[in-house]
Amino acid sequence: MMSKILLIYTGGTIGMMQDSKTGALKPFDFRFLTKEVPELQRLNIKLETASFKKPIDSSNMHPKIWVELINIIEKNYAKYDGFVILHGSDTMSYTASALSFMLENLAKPVILTGSQLPIGIIRTDGKENLITAIEIAAAQKNGKPIVPEVAIYFEYELYRGNRTLKYNSAHFDAFKSPNYPVLAEAGVNIVYKENYIQKASTKKIQIHKELDNDIAVIHLFPGISKKITSSILNTPGIKAVVLQTFGSGNAPTEKWFIDELKAAIDRGTIVYNVTQCLEGRVIQGKYETSSELQKIGVIGGDDITIEAAITKLMFVLGKKLPLEKTRKLLQQNLRGEISV
Ligand code: ASP
Protein backbone atom coordinates (compact mmCIF):
# COMPACT_ATOMS: atom_id res chain seq x y z
CA MET A 1 0.00 0.00 0.00
CA MET A 2 1.16 3.54 -0.75
CA SER A 3 2.51 5.30 2.36
CA LYS A 4 0.75 8.46 3.41
CA ILE A 5 3.02 11.22 4.68
CA LEU A 6 2.22 14.60 6.17
CA LEU A 7 4.76 17.29 5.32
CA ILE A 8 4.71 20.09 7.90
CA TYR A 9 6.37 23.39 7.03
CA THR A 10 7.46 25.48 10.02
CA GLY A 11 9.85 27.81 8.19
CA GLY A 12 13.64 27.90 7.85
CA THR A 13 16.01 28.61 4.98
CA ILE A 14 14.59 25.81 2.82
CA GLY A 15 11.47 27.90 2.10
CA MET A 16 13.03 31.36 2.34
CA MET A 17 13.42 34.03 -0.32
CA GLN A 18 15.53 37.14 -0.47
CA ASP A 19 13.75 40.36 0.48
CA SER A 20 14.02 42.53 -2.63
CA LYS A 21 14.72 45.65 -0.55
CA THR A 22 17.06 44.49 2.20
CA GLY A 23 18.54 41.35 0.64
CA ALA A 24 17.96 39.47 3.93
CA LEU A 25 16.52 35.94 3.84
CA LYS A 26 13.01 35.64 5.25
CA PRO A 27 10.37 32.89 5.35
CA PHE A 28 8.11 32.70 2.32
CA ASP A 29 4.81 31.18 1.31
CA PHE A 30 4.77 27.35 1.37
CA ARG A 31 3.19 27.05 -2.10
CA PHE A 32 6.44 28.35 -3.48
CA LEU A 33 8.26 25.36 -2.03
CA THR A 34 6.14 22.61 -3.60
CA LYS A 35 6.21 24.43 -6.92
CA GLU A 36 10.00 24.42 -6.83
CA VAL A 37 10.13 20.63 -6.34
CA PRO A 38 7.93 19.02 -9.02
CA GLU A 39 9.78 15.75 -8.32
CA LEU A 40 7.54 15.37 -5.25
CA GLN A 41 4.66 14.43 -7.52
CA ARG A 42 6.66 11.55 -8.97
CA LEU A 43 7.29 9.84 -5.63
CA ASN A 44 5.16 6.76 -5.11
CA ILE A 45 3.96 8.28 -1.86
CA LYS A 46 0.72 10.02 -0.95
CA LEU A 47 1.93 13.38 0.26
CA GLU A 48 -0.19 15.96 2.00
CA THR A 49 0.96 19.22 3.49
CA ALA A 50 0.34 21.46 6.47
CA SER A 51 2.02 24.75 7.16
CA PHE A 52 2.40 27.20 10.01
CA LYS A 53 0.30 30.25 9.17
CA LYS A 54 3.31 32.36 9.84
CA PRO A 55 6.49 30.41 9.00
CA ILE A 56 9.43 31.31 11.22
CA ASP A 57 13.17 31.49 11.19
CA SER A 58 13.99 28.77 13.71
CA SER A 59 15.84 31.25 15.94
CA ASN A 60 12.33 32.30 16.96
CA MET A 61 11.47 28.77 18.06
CA HIS A 62 9.80 28.52 21.47
CA PRO A 63 8.24 25.78 23.63
CA LYS A 64 4.81 27.24 22.79
CA ILE A 65 5.53 26.58 19.11
CA TRP A 66 6.61 23.01 19.92
CA VAL A 67 3.13 22.55 21.38
CA GLU A 68 1.61 23.91 18.13
CA LEU A 69 3.69 21.41 16.20
CA ILE A 70 2.70 18.57 18.53
CA ASN A 71 -0.96 19.54 18.09
CA ILE A 72 -0.62 19.09 14.32
CA ILE A 73 0.99 15.67 14.82
CA GLU A 74 -1.59 14.63 17.41
CA LYS A 75 -4.51 15.62 15.18
CA ASN A 76 -3.07 13.66 12.27
CA TYR A 77 -1.28 10.80 14.01
CA ALA A 78 -3.77 8.08 13.08
CA LYS A 79 -4.22 9.35 9.50
CA TYR A 80 -0.60 9.22 8.32
CA ASP A 81 2.20 6.66 8.21
CA GLY A 82 4.85 9.24 8.93
CA PHE A 83 5.67 12.93 9.28
CA VAL A 84 8.31 15.15 7.73
CA ILE A 85 8.94 18.50 9.40
CA LEU A 86 10.66 21.26 7.45
CA HIS A 87 12.51 23.39 9.96
CA GLY A 88 15.36 25.88 10.10
CA SER A 89 18.63 24.20 10.91
CA ASP A 90 19.66 26.67 13.64
CA THR A 91 17.48 25.16 16.37
CA MET A 92 16.50 21.91 14.69
CA SER A 93 18.35 19.84 17.30
CA TYR A 94 16.38 21.51 20.10
CA THR A 95 13.08 20.85 18.35
CA ALA A 96 13.99 17.25 17.57
CA SER A 97 15.00 16.71 21.20
CA ALA A 98 11.83 18.36 22.53
CA LEU A 99 9.58 16.35 20.21
CA SER A 100 11.28 13.11 21.25
CA PHE A 101 10.30 13.77 24.88
CA MET A 102 6.82 15.05 24.04
CA LEU A 103 5.99 11.96 21.94
CA GLU A 104 6.03 8.95 24.26
CA ASN A 105 5.44 5.46 22.79
CA LEU A 106 6.08 6.66 19.26
CA ALA A 107 5.41 4.11 16.52
CA LYS A 108 5.76 6.30 13.40
CA PRO A 109 8.63 8.23 11.80
CA VAL A 110 8.95 11.94 12.57
CA ILE A 111 11.77 13.18 10.34
CA LEU A 112 13.04 16.75 10.50
CA THR A 113 14.96 18.31 7.68
CA GLY A 114 15.78 21.69 6.16
CA SER A 115 18.61 23.15 4.17
CA GLN A 116 21.50 25.58 4.14
CA LEU A 117 20.46 27.19 0.85
CA PRO A 118 16.86 28.07 -0.08
CA ILE A 119 15.14 25.61 -2.38
CA GLY A 120 14.78 28.22 -5.13
CA ILE A 121 18.55 28.60 -5.46
CA ILE A 122 20.23 26.43 -8.10
CA ARG A 123 22.85 24.93 -5.79
CA THR A 124 20.32 24.20 -3.06
CA ASP A 125 20.84 21.25 -0.75
CA GLY A 126 17.12 21.43 0.05
CA LYS A 127 15.81 19.22 -2.72
CA GLU A 128 17.83 16.16 -1.83
CA ASN A 129 17.17 16.65 1.88
CA LEU A 130 13.44 17.00 1.32
CA ILE A 131 13.01 14.11 -1.11
CA THR A 132 15.11 11.66 0.91
CA ALA A 133 13.49 12.68 4.21
CA ILE A 134 10.10 11.88 2.67
CA GLU A 135 11.38 8.53 1.41
CA ILE A 136 12.71 7.70 4.87
CA ALA A 137 9.44 8.66 6.57
CA ALA A 138 7.59 6.42 4.09
CA ALA A 139 10.01 3.46 4.22
CA GLN A 140 8.47 0.26 5.53
CA LYS A 141 9.57 -3.32 6.05
CA ASN A 142 6.93 -6.07 6.48
CA GLY A 143 4.28 -3.37 6.70
CA LYS A 144 6.04 -1.57 9.57
CA PRO A 145 7.92 1.76 9.46
CA ILE A 146 11.70 1.32 9.42
CA VAL A 147 12.45 4.49 11.44
CA PRO A 148 9.75 4.93 14.08
CA GLU A 149 11.55 7.69 15.96
CA VAL A 150 12.22 11.44 15.90
CA ALA A 151 15.19 11.83 13.58
CA ILE A 152 17.04 14.47 11.57
CA TYR A 153 17.96 13.86 7.94
CA PHE A 154 20.61 16.18 6.55
CA GLU A 155 23.19 15.81 3.80
CA TYR A 156 23.04 12.05 3.24
CA GLU A 157 22.84 11.05 6.90
CA LEU A 158 20.01 10.24 9.27
CA TYR A 159 20.55 10.85 12.98
CA ARG A 160 18.64 10.24 16.19
CA GLY A 161 17.23 13.72 16.77
CA ASN A 162 18.04 14.03 20.47
CA ARG A 163 21.68 13.10 19.86
CA THR A 164 22.38 15.86 17.35
CA LEU A 165 23.84 19.33 17.38
CA LYS A 166 24.31 21.90 14.65
CA TYR A 167 28.04 22.27 14.33
CA ASN A 168 28.54 23.99 10.99
CA SER A 169 26.74 27.03 9.61
CA ALA A 170 28.61 27.10 6.32
CA HIS A 171 28.77 23.50 5.08
CA PHE A 172 25.87 21.49 3.74
CA ASP A 173 26.94 18.86 6.23
CA ALA A 174 25.62 20.86 9.19
CA PHE A 175 24.87 18.28 11.90
CA LYS A 176 26.75 15.83 14.05
CA SER A 177 25.73 13.07 16.41
CA PRO A 178 28.94 12.72 18.41
CA ASN A 179 27.82 10.07 20.87
CA TYR A 180 25.48 7.90 18.82
CA PRO A 181 25.94 6.25 15.41
CA VAL A 182 24.07 7.45 12.33
CA LEU A 183 20.77 5.64 11.77
CA ALA A 184 21.03 5.54 7.98
CA GLU A 185 23.24 6.64 5.11
CA ALA A 186 21.81 7.74 1.81
CA GLY A 187 24.06 6.85 -1.11
CA VAL A 188 22.88 5.05 -4.22
CA ASN A 189 20.60 3.22 -1.78
CA ILE A 190 19.40 4.28 1.64
CA VAL A 191 21.17 1.91 4.03
CA TYR A 192 19.41 1.62 7.39
CA LYS A 193 21.43 0.60 10.48
CA GLU A 194 18.56 -1.26 12.03
CA ASN A 195 20.49 -2.23 15.18
CA TYR A 196 20.68 1.42 16.15
CA ILE A 197 17.12 2.38 15.31
CA GLN A 198 14.54 2.41 18.08
CA LYS A 199 11.77 -0.20 17.79
CA ALA A 200 8.20 1.02 17.30
CA SER A 201 6.31 1.13 20.56
CA THR A 202 3.39 -1.25 20.88
CA LYS A 203 1.78 0.95 23.52
CA LYS A 204 -0.66 3.75 22.83
CA ILE A 205 1.02 7.05 21.92
CA GLN A 206 1.12 9.48 24.81
CA ILE A 207 1.49 13.14 24.02
CA HIS A 208 2.97 15.56 26.56
CA LYS A 209 2.38 19.27 26.18
CA GLU A 210 3.50 20.75 29.49
CA LEU A 211 6.96 22.24 29.25
CA ASP A 212 8.56 24.37 31.95
CA ASN A 213 11.21 26.88 30.86
CA ASP A 214 12.16 28.19 34.33
CA ILE A 215 15.71 27.04 33.75
CA ALA A 216 19.14 28.50 33.04
CA VAL A 217 22.50 27.40 31.70
CA ILE A 218 25.77 28.21 33.42
CA HIS A 219 28.65 27.70 31.02
CA LEU A 220 31.79 27.42 33.15
CA PHE A 221 35.01 29.19 32.21
CA PRO A 222 38.21 29.88 34.13
CA GLY A 223 37.50 32.98 36.18
CA ILE A 224 33.70 32.73 36.36
CA SER A 225 32.65 35.15 39.08
CA LYS A 226 30.81 34.56 42.33
CA LYS A 227 28.61 37.60 41.72
CA ILE A 228 27.21 36.34 38.44
CA THR A 229 27.02 32.65 39.42
CA SER A 230 25.15 33.59 42.57
CA SER A 231 22.77 35.89 40.77
CA ILE A 232 21.79 33.17 38.28
CA LEU A 233 21.32 30.56 41.01
CA ASN A 234 19.22 32.98 43.06
CA THR A 235 16.94 34.04 40.21
CA PRO A 236 13.39 34.07 41.61
CA GLY A 237 11.42 31.06 40.36
CA ILE A 238 14.39 29.20 38.91
CA LYS A 239 13.85 25.43 39.02
CA ALA A 240 16.90 23.98 37.30
CA VAL A 241 20.32 24.87 35.99
CA VAL A 242 22.37 23.08 33.40
CA LEU A 243 25.96 23.34 34.54
CA GLN A 244 28.18 23.09 31.47
CA THR A 245 31.36 21.66 32.92
CA PHE A 246 34.86 20.89 31.72
CA GLY A 247 35.96 17.49 30.40
CA SER A 248 34.32 14.56 32.14
CA GLY A 249 32.12 16.80 34.31
CA ASN A 250 34.70 18.83 36.21
CA ALA A 251 34.34 22.23 37.89
CA PRO A 252 36.34 24.56 40.15
CA THR A 253 36.77 23.31 43.71
CA GLU A 254 36.74 26.85 45.16
CA LYS A 255 34.68 26.97 48.34
CA TRP A 256 32.36 29.78 47.24
CA PHE A 257 31.43 27.89 44.10
CA ILE A 258 30.56 24.64 45.85
CA ASP A 259 28.71 26.57 48.61
CA GLU A 260 26.57 28.46 46.06
CA LEU A 261 25.67 25.22 44.26
CA LYS A 262 24.95 23.40 47.51
CA ALA A 263 22.69 26.20 48.75
CA ALA A 264 20.77 26.10 45.44
CA ILE A 265 20.37 22.31 45.61
CA ASP A 266 19.25 22.56 49.26
CA ARG A 267 16.59 25.06 48.12
CA GLY A 268 15.30 22.39 45.70
CA THR A 269 16.94 23.65 42.50
CA ILE A 270 18.09 20.91 40.14
CA VAL A 271 21.71 21.18 38.97
CA TYR A 272 22.34 19.04 35.87
CA ASN A 273 25.96 18.42 34.91
CA VAL A 274 26.57 18.40 31.13
CA THR A 275 30.05 18.46 29.65
CA GLN A 276 31.29 21.16 27.28
CA CYS A 277 33.02 18.39 25.28
CA LEU A 278 31.13 17.11 22.28
CA GLU A 279 32.30 13.54 22.78
CA GLY A 280 32.69 11.51 25.95
CA ARG A 281 30.61 11.71 29.08
CA VAL A 282 30.22 13.11 32.57
CA ILE A 283 31.67 10.79 35.20
CA GLN A 284 31.23 12.51 38.56
CA GLY A 285 33.87 11.34 41.01
CA LYS A 286 36.48 10.47 38.39
CA TYR A 287 38.50 13.56 39.35
CA GLU A 288 38.68 15.45 42.61
CA THR A 289 37.15 18.38 40.69
CA SER A 290 33.87 16.52 40.31
CA SER A 291 33.72 14.50 43.55
CA GLU A 292 32.32 17.44 45.48
CA LEU A 293 29.61 17.98 42.85
CA GLN A 294 28.56 14.38 43.33
CA LYS A 295 28.47 14.79 47.12
CA ILE A 296 26.26 17.89 47.14
CA GLY A 297 23.69 16.32 44.81
CA VAL A 298 24.53 17.59 41.32
CA ILE A 299 22.94 15.19 38.80
CA GLY A 300 25.32 13.76 36.19
CA GLY A 301 24.02 14.11 32.62
CA ASP A 302 26.12 11.26 31.23
CA ASP A 303 26.66 11.83 27.47
CA ILE A 304 23.57 13.98 26.91
CA THR A 305 23.85 16.95 24.53
CA ILE A 306 23.07 20.44 25.81
CA GLU A 307 20.04 20.57 23.48
CA ALA A 308 18.63 17.33 24.88
CA ALA A 309 19.48 18.34 28.47
CA ILE A 310 17.56 21.63 28.19
CA THR A 311 14.50 20.07 26.60
CA LYS A 312 14.57 17.06 28.93
CA LEU A 313 14.53 19.46 31.88
CA MET A 314 11.59 21.38 30.37
CA PHE A 315 9.72 18.10 29.85
CA VAL A 316 10.47 16.55 33.23
CA LEU A 317 9.78 19.80 35.16
CA GLY A 318 6.54 20.18 33.20
CA LYS A 319 5.27 17.02 34.86
CA LYS A 320 5.36 18.76 38.27
CA LEU A 321 6.49 15.61 40.08
CA PRO A 322 7.97 15.43 43.58
CA LEU A 323 11.64 16.45 43.56
CA GLU A 324 13.03 12.94 44.10
CA LYS A 325 11.02 11.56 41.17
CA THR A 326 12.15 14.47 38.97
CA ARG A 327 15.79 13.82 39.86
CA LYS A 328 15.34 10.12 39.09
CA LEU A 329 13.79 10.72 35.66
CA LEU A 330 16.70 12.99 34.71
CA GLN A 331 19.11 10.14 35.35
CA GLN A 332 17.09 7.67 33.30
CA ASN A 333 17.35 7.13 29.58
CA LEU A 334 13.87 8.18 28.45
CA ARG A 335 14.11 8.32 24.63
CA GLY A 336 17.58 7.10 23.72
CA GLU A 337 19.13 10.45 24.64
CA ILE A 338 21.84 8.95 26.86
CA SER A 339 23.94 5.81 26.61
CA VAL A 340 23.23 3.98 29.83
N1 ASP B 1 18.28 30.86 10.19
C1 ASP B 1 17.76 29.68 9.53
C2 ASP B 1 16.80 28.99 10.49
O1 ASP B 1 17.22 28.28 11.35
C3 ASP B 1 18.87 28.77 9.12
C4 ASP B 1 18.40 27.51 8.41
O2 ASP B 1 17.26 27.33 8.09
O3 ASP B 1 19.23 26.66 8.13
O4 ASP B 1 15.62 29.18 10.38
Short mmCIF file of C-alpha atoms and ligand atoms in Angstrom, two decimals, residues 11-16 25 27 56-60 87-92 114-117 154 166 169 174-175, ligand 1:
data_model
loop_
_atom_site.label_atom_id
_atom_site.label_comp_id
_atom_site.label_asym_id
_atom_site.label_seq_id
_atom_site.Cartn_x
_atom_site.Cartn_y
_atom_site.Cartn_z
CA GLY A 11 9.85 27.81 8.19
CA GLY A 12 13.64 27.90 7.85
CA THR A 13 16.01 28.61 4.98
CA ILE A 14 14.59 25.81 2.82
CA GLY A 15 11.47 27.90 2.10
CA MET A 16 13.03 31.36 2.34
CA LEU A 25 16.52 35.94 3.84
CA PRO A 27 10.37 32.89 5.35
CA ILE A 56 9.43 31.31 11.22
CA ASP A 57 13.17 31.49 11.19
CA SER A 58 13.99 28.77 13.71
CA SER A 59 15.84 31.25 15.94
CA ASN A 60 12.33 32.30 16.96
CA HIS A 87 12.51 23.39 9.96
CA GLY A 88 15.36 25.88 10.10
CA SER A 89 18.63 24.20 10.91
CA ASP A 90 19.66 26.67 13.64
CA THR A 91 17.48 25.16 16.37
CA MET A 92 16.50 21.91 14.69
CA GLY A 114 15.78 21.69 6.16
CA SER A 115 18.61 23.15 4.17
CA GLN A 116 21.50 25.58 4.14
CA LEU A 117 20.46 27.19 0.85
CA PHE A 154 20.61 16.18 6.55
CA LYS A 166 24.31 21.90 14.65
CA SER A 169 26.74 27.03 9.61
CA ALA A 174 25.62 20.86 9.19
CA PHE A 175 24.87 18.28 11.90
N1 ASP B 1 18.28 30.86 10.19
C1 ASP B 1 17.76 29.68 9.53
C2 ASP B 1 16.80 28.99 10.49
O1 ASP B 1 17.22 28.28 11.35
C3 ASP B 1 18.87 28.77 9.12
C4 ASP B 1 18.40 27.51 8.41
O2 ASP B 1 17.26 27.33 8.09
O3 ASP B 1 19.23 26.66 8.13
O4 ASP B 1 15.62 29.18 10.38
#
